[in-house]
Coordinates of N, CA and C in Angstrom, one line a residue:
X1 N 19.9 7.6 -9.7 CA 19.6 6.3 -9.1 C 20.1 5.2 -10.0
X2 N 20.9 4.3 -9.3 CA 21.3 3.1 -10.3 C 20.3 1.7 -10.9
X3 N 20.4 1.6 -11.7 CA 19.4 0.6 -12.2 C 19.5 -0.6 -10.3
X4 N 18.0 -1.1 -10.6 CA 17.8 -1.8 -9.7 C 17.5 -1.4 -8.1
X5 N 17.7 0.2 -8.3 CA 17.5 0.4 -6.9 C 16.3 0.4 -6.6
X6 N 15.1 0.7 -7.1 CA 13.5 0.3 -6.5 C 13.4 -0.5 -5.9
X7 N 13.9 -1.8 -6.9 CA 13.8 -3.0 -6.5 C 14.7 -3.9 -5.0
X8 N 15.7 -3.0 -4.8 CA 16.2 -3.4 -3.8 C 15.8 -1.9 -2.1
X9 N 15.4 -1.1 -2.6 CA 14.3 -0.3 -1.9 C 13.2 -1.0 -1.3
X10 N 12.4 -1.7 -2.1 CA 11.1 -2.6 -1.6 C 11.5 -3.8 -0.9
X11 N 12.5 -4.1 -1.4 CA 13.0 -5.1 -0.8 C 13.0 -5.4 0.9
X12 N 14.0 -3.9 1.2 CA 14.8 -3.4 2.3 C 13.0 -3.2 3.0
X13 N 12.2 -2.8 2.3 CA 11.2 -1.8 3.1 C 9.9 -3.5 3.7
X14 N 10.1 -4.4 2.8 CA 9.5 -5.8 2.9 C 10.2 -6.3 4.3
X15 N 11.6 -6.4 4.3 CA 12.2 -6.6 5.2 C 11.5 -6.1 6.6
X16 N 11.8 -4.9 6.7 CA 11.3 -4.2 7.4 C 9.9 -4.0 8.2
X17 N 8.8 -4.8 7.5 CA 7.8 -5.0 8.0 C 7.6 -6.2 8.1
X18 N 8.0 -7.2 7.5 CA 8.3 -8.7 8.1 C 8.9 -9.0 10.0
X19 N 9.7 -8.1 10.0 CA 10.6 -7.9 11.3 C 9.3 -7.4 12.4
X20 N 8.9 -6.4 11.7 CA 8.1 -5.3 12.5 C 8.8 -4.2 13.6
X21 N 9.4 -3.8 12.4 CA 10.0 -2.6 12.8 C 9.6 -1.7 12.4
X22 N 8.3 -1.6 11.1 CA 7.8 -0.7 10.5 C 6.6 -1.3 10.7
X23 N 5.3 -0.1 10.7 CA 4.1 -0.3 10.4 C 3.5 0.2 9.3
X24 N 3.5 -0.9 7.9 CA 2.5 0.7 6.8 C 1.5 1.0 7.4
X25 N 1.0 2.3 6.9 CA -0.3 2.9 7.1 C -1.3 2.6 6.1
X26 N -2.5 2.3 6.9 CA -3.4 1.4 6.0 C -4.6 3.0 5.9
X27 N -4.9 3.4 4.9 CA -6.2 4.4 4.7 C -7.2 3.6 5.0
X28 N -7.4 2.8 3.7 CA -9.1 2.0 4.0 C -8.6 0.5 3.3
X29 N -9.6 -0.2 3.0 CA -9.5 -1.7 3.2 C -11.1 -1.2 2.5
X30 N -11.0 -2.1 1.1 CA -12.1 -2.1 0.1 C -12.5 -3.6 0.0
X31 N -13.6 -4.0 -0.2 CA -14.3 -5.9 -0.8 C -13.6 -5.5 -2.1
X32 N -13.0 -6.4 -2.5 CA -12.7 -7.1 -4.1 C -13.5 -6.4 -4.7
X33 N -14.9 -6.6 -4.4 CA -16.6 -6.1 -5.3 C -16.5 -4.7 -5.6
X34 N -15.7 -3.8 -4.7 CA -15.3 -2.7 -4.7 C -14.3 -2.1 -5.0
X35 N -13.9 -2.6 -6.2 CA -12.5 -2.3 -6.6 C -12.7 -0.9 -7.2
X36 N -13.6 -0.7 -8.2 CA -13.7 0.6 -8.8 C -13.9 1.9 -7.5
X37 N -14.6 1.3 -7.1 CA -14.9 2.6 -5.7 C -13.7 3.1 -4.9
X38 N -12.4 1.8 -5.1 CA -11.6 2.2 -4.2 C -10.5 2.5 -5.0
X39 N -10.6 3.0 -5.8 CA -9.8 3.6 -7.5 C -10.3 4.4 -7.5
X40 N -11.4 5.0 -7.4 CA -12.1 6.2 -6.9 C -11.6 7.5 -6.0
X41 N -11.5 6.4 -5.0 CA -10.6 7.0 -3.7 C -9.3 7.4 -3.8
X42 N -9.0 6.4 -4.8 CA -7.6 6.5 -4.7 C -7.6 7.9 -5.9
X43 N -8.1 8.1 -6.9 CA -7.8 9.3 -7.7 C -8.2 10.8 -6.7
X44 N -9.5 10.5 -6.3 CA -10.2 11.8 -5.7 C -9.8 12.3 -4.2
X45 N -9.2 11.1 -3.6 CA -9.2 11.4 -2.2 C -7.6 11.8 -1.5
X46 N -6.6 11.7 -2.6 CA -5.3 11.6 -2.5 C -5.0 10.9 -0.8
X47 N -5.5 9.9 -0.5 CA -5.3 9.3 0.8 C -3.9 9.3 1.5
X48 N -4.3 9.2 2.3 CA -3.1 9.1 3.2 C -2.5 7.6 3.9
X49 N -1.9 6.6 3.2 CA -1.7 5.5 3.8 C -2.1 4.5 2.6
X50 N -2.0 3.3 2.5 CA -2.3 2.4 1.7 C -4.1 2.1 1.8
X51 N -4.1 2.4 0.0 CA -5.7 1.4 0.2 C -5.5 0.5 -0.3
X52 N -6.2 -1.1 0.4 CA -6.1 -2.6 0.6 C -7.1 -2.9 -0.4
X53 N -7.5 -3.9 -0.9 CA -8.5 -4.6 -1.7 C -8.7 -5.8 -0.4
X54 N -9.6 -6.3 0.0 CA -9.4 -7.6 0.8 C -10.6 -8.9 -0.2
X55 N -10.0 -9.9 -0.1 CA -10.5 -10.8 -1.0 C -11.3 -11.3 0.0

């Protein structure tokens, strides 16, 4: 991989859900207050989809 390709990976993949051509996959959606619990999840539960923090 050439330097900088992550960074133009996320890019392309930002794109992509700006457009809405893509949908991420959300697992769960934690309170801020529950940050540790959802770091929890994230180590124990190997989830499937993104977990959110919501402020």
């Amino acid at each position: 991989m050439h330097p900088g390709a992550g960074e133009q990976a996320n890019a392309k993949l930002l794109d992509l859900v700006a457009r809405k051509e893509i949908t991420p996959l959300v697992d769960r959606v934690f309170p801020l207050e529950q940050a540790a619990e959802a770091q929890r999840h994230l180590i124990e539960g190997g989830p499937f989809g993104r977990v959110l923090l919501s402020l």
